[in-house]
Amino acid sequence: MHPRFEDTILYYMQLSKNYTPSDTEGKWNDHWEKQRYFNSRPDGRPSFTVVIPPPNVTGVLHMGHTLNETVQDILIRNARMRGYNACWVPGSDHASIATEARVVGMLKEKGIEKSQLTRPEFMKYAYEWKDKYGGIIYDQIRRLGCSVDWERVAFTMDADYYASVIKVFVSLYEQGLIYRGARMIHWDPQAKTALSDEEVEYRDEQGRLYYVDYAIVDKSGRPTGRKVTIATQRPETIMGDTAICVNPSDPRYTDLSGLFAVVPLVHRQIPIIFDEYVDPAFGTGALKVTPAHDINDYNLGLKHGLPIIDTLNEDGTLSPAAGVFIGMERFAARNAVIKQLKVEGLINKEEDHLTRLGYSQRTHAVVEPRISTQWFVRMKALAQPALKAVTEGYIHIHPGDKFMATYKYWLENVEDWCISRQLWWGQQIPAWYAPDGTFRVAATRDEAYRLFSAPDGSRPPFGAGQLRQDGDVLDTWFSSWLWPIEVFKGITNPGNADIRYYYPTSVLVTGQDIIFFWVARMIMAGLWYSPESLPMEKRIPFRHVYFTGMVRDKQGRKMSKSLGNSPDLLALIEKYGADAVRFGIMIASPAGNDLLFDEAALEQGRNFNNKLWNAMKLVKGWETRLAASGDPTPFPVRWFENRLREARATIEQLFAEFRLSEALKTLYSLIWDDFCSWYLEWVKPGFEQPVDAMVYRRTVGFFEQLMQLLHPFMPFISEEIYHLLADRPEGDDLCVKQFVTEGAADADILAEGQLLKDVITALRDARNKAQLKPKEQVDLYIQTGLKSTYEHIGPILCKQVNASGICMPDTLPGGTLTVVLGKDKFAMVTARILDDDKQKEEMRKELQYLKGFLESVNKKLSNERFVQNAKPEVVDLERKKKDDAEAKIKILEESLT
RNA sequence: GGGUCGUUAGCUCAGUUGGUUAGAGUACUACCUUGACAUGGUAGGGGUCACCGGUUCGAAUCCUGUACGACCCACCA
């Protein structure tokens, strides 16, 4: 006996008017988990594996996550119901810089500066933060109905996971793919760390261009009276200038050869250099070169052997090397420099200038180009196979190839990846420095110490305790790129049973915004760390990538905290129910398209819940008044059986193409229109009339199948209704009920059903237009060549258009409500006199339309080239259209006279 | 500057290899509350498929170009 089924009868008697999600969702979550339906272990079935894109432990889930998790759950539940061993691994990402920035902010509010804390003290706060927000995220995932295996929760800073990251670092270093060096990198002065190129976001902004005069002197420093004006947006960097550069072909400046310029404010003498790089048309055609603070200037400096003067501290204040305004914040310093230059009369012009500024993705501080010693991954070697995996079709990207070009371009032009971060929250870089500054890379201090030994085995002249570990941590993506492997311990315990069974994962569902950060790098890592003996299709981390779009608000704006347009997921679940939230977010969300989030869609989902609930109440209500079965299978049952087969095939096809919102739309229409509006109305008995027992049994069967199809999308209500429809033995839950394959649909029966629907609609329309009240009964006469068809759909037709009965005479009675559909003509005789003129008016309109239609068809058919070139079936179709239209016109014209 | 994608009903979107005078949801209009559901029922109105040109018997669909929009990439101070 099902654990809660003893209450069913009582529960049924109390069935509420509307569906109440909060009564069922917690109950089913508990039940599914207790039955361990979501827990997966390798077995003989094929695996279907999804690893969750681990949310950052920085806060709560937003609507973008909601969309991604819903898509994943639909795929996982569908697979679970189709014979796969479905495994969905949940987890979260430590999100190094993002979390550290939030923790620092939280501490600041408490009046604690990070600089006052030791590293272990800080880590303690960070772990507390992680536990708090990780818990919130997991609760949200559960409330949404996500069928993840909670025994497989992974976190990118778990001990094993940490070890895997270190192991990968060491091995890439040993393979020469990681190096340490001084390079120009992007610096976040707020977080005081280096960033990768990908972590910088650019925004167009209105800047200002200042024209500054530099005096020209000869090589012994004597004034020449000549001056050069340069244009700059960053006057605060002039103290770092080490040259002035002009284009060698620029006639305005040829005389400057061999002369020097004097840097304003600091009065340092710098050379004039010549390089094609300078565009004579921009500004004044003269460029100040500041190698420490601009990537182009850095490259110019390298080429011309210029010194580098770093005038900024790590926090963005001016360093002693600046000589003036030391310690002043960079933007304040800019204003101070401008003011001083004006005092000295050296600024002769200012103008607005559109520019692009780089911001730190996480702290939103303006980044500084900065020369700094960091760790890098050589990307070229890793990129090659990753490119091949996608271009050669081992990994399929959905939708279509929309992102292929982007992916290809990035990999073909990829730069080395700066992976060191000057932070504490993350995996600490396993490099160990001797007192003399040399280092070795190893997973442990002892191992590193051993590496310092001379080739003859003699010990180094210092103790292991004197080794100092690199203080930096690794970029968070340097750990998450291992996610699909290490959640199955594929790096810390290679070749184990899990990794062999679950890897490669089946599909990765994620936002298109992290295609470079994560998707491309996971492919690199997957290929690099899978045994080379395996074929490509076993080394890729996933077979399909499903990109979801960005969730925006109704007005198309990005969801953000500052705009306050990002709804709270739990509040939405409270208000509409988890199924309705899932429905609402999926219904208008084709892969890769941005989704304009509108609560109206959730309302539609809630209404759909209610519709299902009431249909269940209707069907359950028949249970107590069953009559013995009469006829062979009645028409509505035969029709819906085939309609269901047809829709099932469509839905399976849409799943195969990852067109999930289309599948949901198909299902929605199947349930609401075909099942509720047509089928149930056709088989519904009159008030307090008995129901054919076989019809009841078949109807319950249909309902179950519909709930099964719906289950991946709306798991809670479908499971609830499944159990309310019948008593179920232990373990018979929709959640794990396997789909059965059925035969093909019978096209003839579907066509008859369509005819019936069309006739009903046409007759109802005529009744409406004649302003007949629903209660006014008519006598129905039909003139048709399909008498046998109308004989078996007749009773339904009568009920649906409120006719007392049907006659099929050779000629129809006059003075009636007349309807023409195809080659059939219908007449409804009413108890009262109808407005004949109005009816004729309708018929004339119809006639006019038909004549236009016929004309267009005739035009085609009289075109010889059409008849010659078009496919025969197309021509036949046109001929048929012509016949039908002519027949209908004839009937209409007869009726009018 | 380079690239990708998009433009179909008031709004959000389908429209499969070119072939019924273009479909759905939502919004809108009219009518309907006695028996599943007004979070509902029945029916209806609504589109020159962004624009110009081309290919074709035939174009929302294929091709040139234009306009507008979104996104990505790029070292022009």
Short mmCIF file of C-alpha atoms in Angstrom, two decimals, chain A residues 13-319:
data_model
loop_
_atom_site.label_atom_id
_atom_site.label_comp_id
_atom_site.label_asym_id
_atom_site.label_seq_id
_atom_site.Cartn_x
_atom_site.Cartn_y
_atom_site.Cartn_z
CA MET A 13 -13.91 13.87 -0.68
CA GLN A 14 -12.24 17.04 0.36
CA LEU A 15 -10.79 17.87 -3.07
CA SER A 16 -10.44 21.59 -3.13
CA LYS A 17 -11.97 23.72 -5.81
CA ASN A 18 -8.57 24.78 -7.05
CA TYR A 19 -5.17 23.12 -6.99
CA THR A 20 -2.99 24.05 -4.02
CA PRO A 21 0.68 23.40 -4.83
CA SER A 22 1.91 23.84 -1.27
CA ASP A 23 -0.13 20.79 -0.24
CA THR A 24 1.79 18.46 -2.53
CA GLU A 25 5.27 19.72 -3.37
CA GLY A 26 7.02 19.02 -0.09
CA LYS A 27 5.26 15.70 0.23
CA TRP A 28 6.47 14.41 -3.14
CA ASN A 29 9.99 15.72 -2.71
CA ASP A 30 10.23 13.81 0.55
CA HIS A 31 8.76 10.69 -1.01
CA TRP A 32 11.02 10.68 -4.08
CA GLU A 33 14.07 11.22 -1.93
CA LYS A 34 13.04 8.52 0.51
CA GLN A 35 12.62 6.11 -2.39
CA ARG A 36 16.13 7.13 -3.54
CA TYR A 37 14.87 7.70 -7.10
CA PHE A 38 17.45 10.42 -7.66
CA ASN A 39 20.40 8.46 -6.37
CA SER A 40 22.38 6.81 -9.10
CA ARG A 41 24.93 4.02 -9.04
CA PRO A 42 26.53 2.44 -12.08
CA ASP A 43 24.52 -0.49 -13.41
CA GLY A 44 23.70 -2.28 -16.64
CA ARG A 45 21.55 0.50 -18.08
CA PRO A 46 23.00 3.19 -20.32
CA SER A 47 23.91 6.30 -18.34
CA PHE A 48 22.49 9.75 -18.83
CA THR A 49 24.65 12.19 -16.97
CA VAL A 50 24.34 15.88 -16.27
CA VAL A 51 26.62 17.93 -14.08
CA ILE A 52 25.03 21.10 -12.79
CA PRO A 53 26.83 24.29 -13.70
CA PRO A 54 27.84 24.97 -10.12
CA PRO A 55 26.29 28.22 -8.93
CA ASN A 56 28.61 30.66 -7.18
CA VAL A 57 28.29 30.63 -3.43
CA THR A 58 27.90 34.38 -3.53
CA GLY A 59 24.19 34.62 -3.11
CA VAL A 60 20.88 33.17 -4.20
CA LEU A 61 19.65 31.67 -7.45
CA HIS A 62 18.35 34.15 -9.99
CA MET A 63 15.99 33.57 -12.89
CA GLY A 64 18.83 32.56 -15.18
CA HIS A 65 19.65 29.67 -12.84
CA THR A 66 15.96 28.83 -12.61
CA LEU A 67 15.82 28.45 -16.37
CA ASN A 68 18.98 26.35 -16.52
CA GLU A 69 18.02 24.08 -13.65
CA THR A 70 14.55 23.58 -15.09
CA VAL A 71 15.94 22.59 -18.48
CA GLN A 72 18.34 20.14 -16.87
CA ASP A 73 15.63 18.61 -14.73
CA ILE A 74 13.37 18.14 -17.75
CA LEU A 75 16.15 16.32 -19.61
CA ILE A 76 17.11 14.24 -16.58
CA ARG A 77 13.55 13.22 -15.69
CA ASN A 78 12.79 12.42 -19.30
CA ALA A 79 15.89 10.21 -19.51
CA ARG A 80 15.05 8.53 -16.20
CA MET A 81 11.64 7.61 -17.62
CA ARG A 82 13.15 6.25 -20.83
CA GLY A 83 15.36 3.51 -19.49
CA TYR A 84 18.47 5.50 -18.71
CA ASN A 85 20.32 5.50 -15.45
CA ALA A 86 19.96 9.23 -14.92
CA CYS A 87 22.51 10.96 -12.78
CA TRP A 88 22.43 14.67 -12.05
CA VAL A 89 25.30 15.90 -9.92
CA PRO A 90 24.63 19.04 -7.87
CA GLY A 91 27.24 21.35 -6.44
CA SER A 92 28.56 24.83 -6.09
CA ASP A 93 31.58 26.89 -7.05
CA HIS A 94 33.78 28.67 -4.55
CA ALA A 95 33.95 31.55 -7.07
CA SER A 96 37.25 32.84 -5.81
CA ILE A 97 37.21 36.55 -6.56
CA ALA A 98 33.45 37.03 -6.45
CA THR A 99 33.09 35.41 -3.05
CA GLU A 100 36.20 37.01 -1.61
CA ALA A 101 34.89 40.42 -2.68
CA ARG A 102 31.58 39.71 -0.95
CA VAL A 103 33.24 38.39 2.19
CA VAL A 104 35.53 41.43 2.34
CA GLY A 105 32.46 43.64 1.99
CA MET A 106 30.63 41.74 4.70
CA LEU A 107 33.63 42.08 7.03
CA LYS A 108 33.89 45.76 6.29
CA GLU A 109 30.30 46.21 7.43
CA LYS A 110 31.33 44.57 10.68
CA GLY A 111 34.23 47.00 10.91
CA ILE A 112 36.88 44.40 10.09
CA GLU A 113 39.55 45.03 7.47
CA LYS A 114 40.93 42.04 5.58
CA SER A 115 44.42 43.35 6.28
CA GLN A 116 43.86 42.93 10.01
CA LEU A 117 43.20 39.21 9.59
CA THR A 118 45.53 36.30 9.15
CA ARG A 119 44.94 34.00 6.22
CA PRO A 120 43.40 31.21 8.37
CA GLU A 121 41.13 33.71 10.14
CA PHE A 122 39.89 35.01 6.83
CA MET A 123 39.30 31.49 5.50
CA LYS A 124 37.15 30.76 8.52
CA TYR A 125 34.86 33.68 7.69
CA ALA A 126 34.79 32.63 4.04
CA TYR A 127 33.78 29.06 4.90
CA GLU A 128 31.00 30.37 7.12
CA TRP A 129 29.78 32.42 4.22
CA LYS A 130 29.98 29.41 1.90
CA ASP A 131 27.97 27.23 4.29
CA LYS A 132 25.26 29.85 4.61
CA TYR A 133 24.79 30.63 0.91
CA GLY A 134 25.51 27.12 -0.31
CA GLY A 135 22.62 26.01 1.91
CA ILE A 136 20.28 28.61 0.47
CA ILE A 137 21.13 27.59 -3.07
CA TYR A 138 20.60 23.89 -2.39
CA ASP A 139 17.24 24.61 -0.78
CA GLN A 140 16.16 26.53 -3.86
CA ILE A 141 17.24 23.74 -6.18
CA ARG A 142 15.23 21.29 -4.12
CA ARG A 143 12.14 23.48 -3.97
CA LEU A 144 12.16 23.83 -7.73
CA GLY A 145 11.82 20.06 -7.96
CA CYS A 146 15.26 19.34 -9.33
CA SER A 147 15.95 15.62 -9.22
CA VAL A 148 19.62 15.81 -8.30
CA ASP A 149 21.55 13.10 -6.50
CA TRP A 150 22.10 14.73 -3.11
CA GLU A 151 24.70 12.14 -2.18
CA ARG A 152 26.95 13.47 -4.91
CA VAL A 153 27.05 17.14 -3.90
CA ALA A 154 30.38 18.56 -4.96
CA PHE A 155 32.09 21.81 -4.08
CA THR A 156 35.12 23.14 -5.91
CA MET A 157 37.02 23.54 -2.60
CA ASP A 158 36.27 20.07 -1.19
CA ALA A 159 39.46 18.32 -0.12
CA ASP A 160 39.51 15.93 -3.06
CA TYR A 161 38.54 18.58 -5.52
CA TYR A 162 41.25 20.86 -4.14
CA ALA A 163 43.75 18.05 -4.55
CA SER A 164 42.70 17.53 -8.16
CA VAL A 165 43.30 21.18 -8.98
CA ILE A 166 46.77 21.03 -7.44
CA LYS A 167 47.51 17.81 -9.28
CA VAL A 168 46.52 19.37 -12.59
CA PHE A 169 48.59 22.46 -11.91
CA VAL A 170 51.67 20.39 -11.13
CA SER A 171 51.29 18.17 -14.16
CA LEU A 172 50.68 21.07 -16.55
CA TYR A 173 53.76 22.75 -15.11
CA GLU A 174 55.79 19.59 -15.60
CA GLN A 175 54.57 19.43 -19.19
CA GLY A 176 55.72 22.99 -19.73
CA LEU A 177 52.19 24.27 -20.21
CA ILE A 178 52.27 26.49 -17.12
CA TYR A 179 54.90 29.16 -16.68
CA ARG A 180 55.58 32.08 -14.37
CA GLY A 181 56.56 35.41 -15.78
CA ALA A 182 56.25 39.18 -15.80
CA ARG A 183 53.65 40.25 -18.31
CA MET A 184 51.21 43.03 -18.76
CA ILE A 185 47.98 41.86 -17.22
CA HIS A 186 44.65 43.36 -16.20
CA TRP A 187 44.75 44.53 -12.61
CA ASP A 188 41.73 45.01 -10.37
CA PRO A 189 42.79 47.73 -7.91
CA GLN A 190 39.80 47.12 -5.69
CA ALA A 191 40.31 43.37 -5.23
CA LYS A 192 44.07 43.97 -5.63
CA THR A 193 44.51 41.02 -7.92
CA ALA A 194 45.34 40.12 -11.47
CA LEU A 195 42.50 39.12 -13.79
CA SER A 196 42.33 37.05 -16.95
CA ASP A 197 41.46 38.75 -20.21
CA GLU A 198 38.00 37.19 -20.03
CA GLU A 199 37.25 38.72 -16.65
CA VAL A 200 37.35 42.23 -18.06
CA GLU A 201 34.12 43.72 -19.39
CA TYR A 202 34.29 46.69 -21.69
CA ARG A 203 31.81 49.54 -21.81
CA ASP A 204 31.67 52.49 -24.14
CA GLU A 205 31.91 55.73 -22.26
CA GLN A 206 32.22 59.43 -22.80
CA GLY A 207 35.78 60.31 -21.92
CA ARG A 208 37.76 63.48 -22.27
CA LEU A 209 40.85 64.10 -24.33
CA TYR A 210 43.38 66.59 -22.98
CA TYR A 211 45.98 68.24 -25.22
CA VAL A 212 49.18 68.71 -23.22
CA ASP A 213 52.32 70.59 -24.27
CA TYR A 214 55.72 68.97 -23.84
CA ALA A 215 58.78 71.20 -24.20
CA ILE A 216 61.50 69.99 -26.59
CA VAL A 217 65.15 70.15 -25.60
CA ASP A 218 68.36 69.02 -27.19
CA LYS A 219 70.44 66.17 -25.93
CA SER A 220 72.22 68.30 -23.36
CA GLY A 221 68.91 69.56 -22.06
CA ARG A 222 68.94 73.05 -23.60
CA PRO A 223 65.51 74.37 -24.57
CA THR A 224 64.92 74.57 -28.30
CA GLY A 225 61.83 76.72 -27.99
CA ARG A 226 59.98 73.98 -29.88
CA LYS A 227 57.14 72.12 -28.20
CA VAL A 228 55.04 69.08 -28.98
CA THR A 229 51.40 68.69 -28.06
CA ILE A 230 50.10 65.24 -27.27
CA ALA A 231 46.49 64.13 -26.70
CA THR A 232 45.77 61.92 -23.70
CA GLN A 233 42.78 60.64 -21.79
CA ARG A 234 44.88 59.74 -18.80
CA PRO A 235 46.94 62.78 -17.73
CA GLU A 236 47.68 61.10 -14.39
CA THR A 237 49.98 58.67 -16.18
CA ILE A 238 52.31 61.26 -17.68
CA MET A 239 54.71 60.84 -14.79
CA GLY A 240 55.31 57.35 -16.17
CA ASP A 241 56.10 58.56 -19.70
CA THR A 242 59.38 57.30 -21.07
CA ALA A 243 59.15 58.52 -24.67
CA ILE A 244 57.18 60.54 -27.19
CA CYS A 245 56.38 58.65 -30.33
CA VAL A 246 55.52 60.00 -33.79
CA ASN A 247 55.06 58.46 -37.19
CA PRO A 248 58.32 58.59 -39.20
CA SER A 249 56.43 59.72 -42.29
CA ASP A 250 54.74 62.61 -40.53
CA PRO A 251 56.29 65.82 -41.96
CA ARG A 252 55.26 67.84 -38.91
CA TYR A 253 57.73 66.03 -36.71
CA THR A 254 60.72 65.07 -38.88
CA ASP A 255 62.72 67.86 -37.25
CA LEU A 256 62.45 66.20 -33.84
CA SER A 257 64.94 63.47 -34.69
CA GLY A 258 67.61 63.27 -32.01
CA LEU A 259 65.82 65.67 -29.69
CA PHE A 260 64.15 65.08 -26.35
CA ALA A 261 60.92 66.04 -24.66
CA VAL A 262 60.45 67.12 -21.06
CA VAL A 263 57.72 65.44 -19.06
CA PRO A 264 55.61 68.15 -17.40
CA LEU A 265 55.37 68.24 -13.60
CA VAL A 266 58.33 65.92 -13.08
CA HIS A 267 60.66 67.56 -15.66
CA ARG A 268 62.20 64.29 -16.76
CA GLN A 269 63.92 64.16 -20.12
CA ILE A 270 62.61 61.46 -22.51
CA PRO A 271 63.55 60.53 -26.09
CA ILE A 272 61.51 61.14 -29.21
CA ILE A 273 61.01 57.83 -31.02
CA PHE A 274 59.58 57.05 -34.46
CA ASP A 275 57.19 54.20 -35.18
CA GLU A 276 54.63 53.34 -37.85
CA TYR A 277 52.26 52.38 -35.10
CA VAL A 278 51.27 55.99 -34.54
CA ASP A 279 48.29 57.20 -36.55
CA PRO A 280 49.11 60.75 -37.75
CA ALA A 281 45.40 61.48 -38.13
CA PHE A 282 44.54 60.91 -34.49
CA GLY A 283 44.87 63.78 -32.03
CA THR A 284 48.05 65.65 -32.81
CA GLY A 285 49.84 62.70 -34.34
CA ALA A 286 52.16 62.57 -31.34
CA LEU A 287 51.80 59.88 -28.68
CA LYS A 288 53.10 59.81 -25.15
CA VAL A 289 54.51 56.38 -24.34
CA THR A 290 53.84 55.03 -20.85
CA PRO A 291 54.98 51.39 -20.92
CA ALA A 292 53.86 50.61 -17.39
CA HIS A 293 50.23 51.58 -17.88
CA ASP A 294 49.12 50.76 -21.39
CA ILE A 295 49.38 47.55 -23.33
CA ASN A 296 50.26 49.26 -26.61
CA ASP A 297 52.84 51.46 -24.95
CA TYR A 298 54.24 48.37 -23.27
CA ASN A 299 54.73 46.71 -26.64
CA LEU A 300 56.25 49.89 -28.07
CA GLY A 301 58.53 50.05 -25.05
CA LEU A 302 59.68 46.49 -25.59
CA LYS A 303 60.37 47.20 -29.25
CA HIS A 304 62.35 50.39 -28.56
CA GLY A 305 64.00 49.33 -25.31
CA LEU A 306 62.32 51.97 -23.17
CA PRO A 307 62.47 51.94 -19.38
CA ILE A 308 59.31 51.19 -17.43
CA ILE A 309 58.18 53.50 -14.66
CA ASP A 310 55.29 52.08 -12.65
CA THR A 311 53.56 55.05 -11.08
CA LEU A 312 50.65 53.17 -9.50
CA ASN A 313 50.41 51.13 -6.31
CA GLU A 314 48.40 47.91 -6.24
CA ASP A 315 45.40 49.74 -4.76
CA GLY A 316 45.30 52.30 -7.55
CA THR A 317 46.98 55.15 -5.66
CA LEU A 318 50.04 56.93 -7.06
CA SER A 319 53.32 55.31 -6.09
#
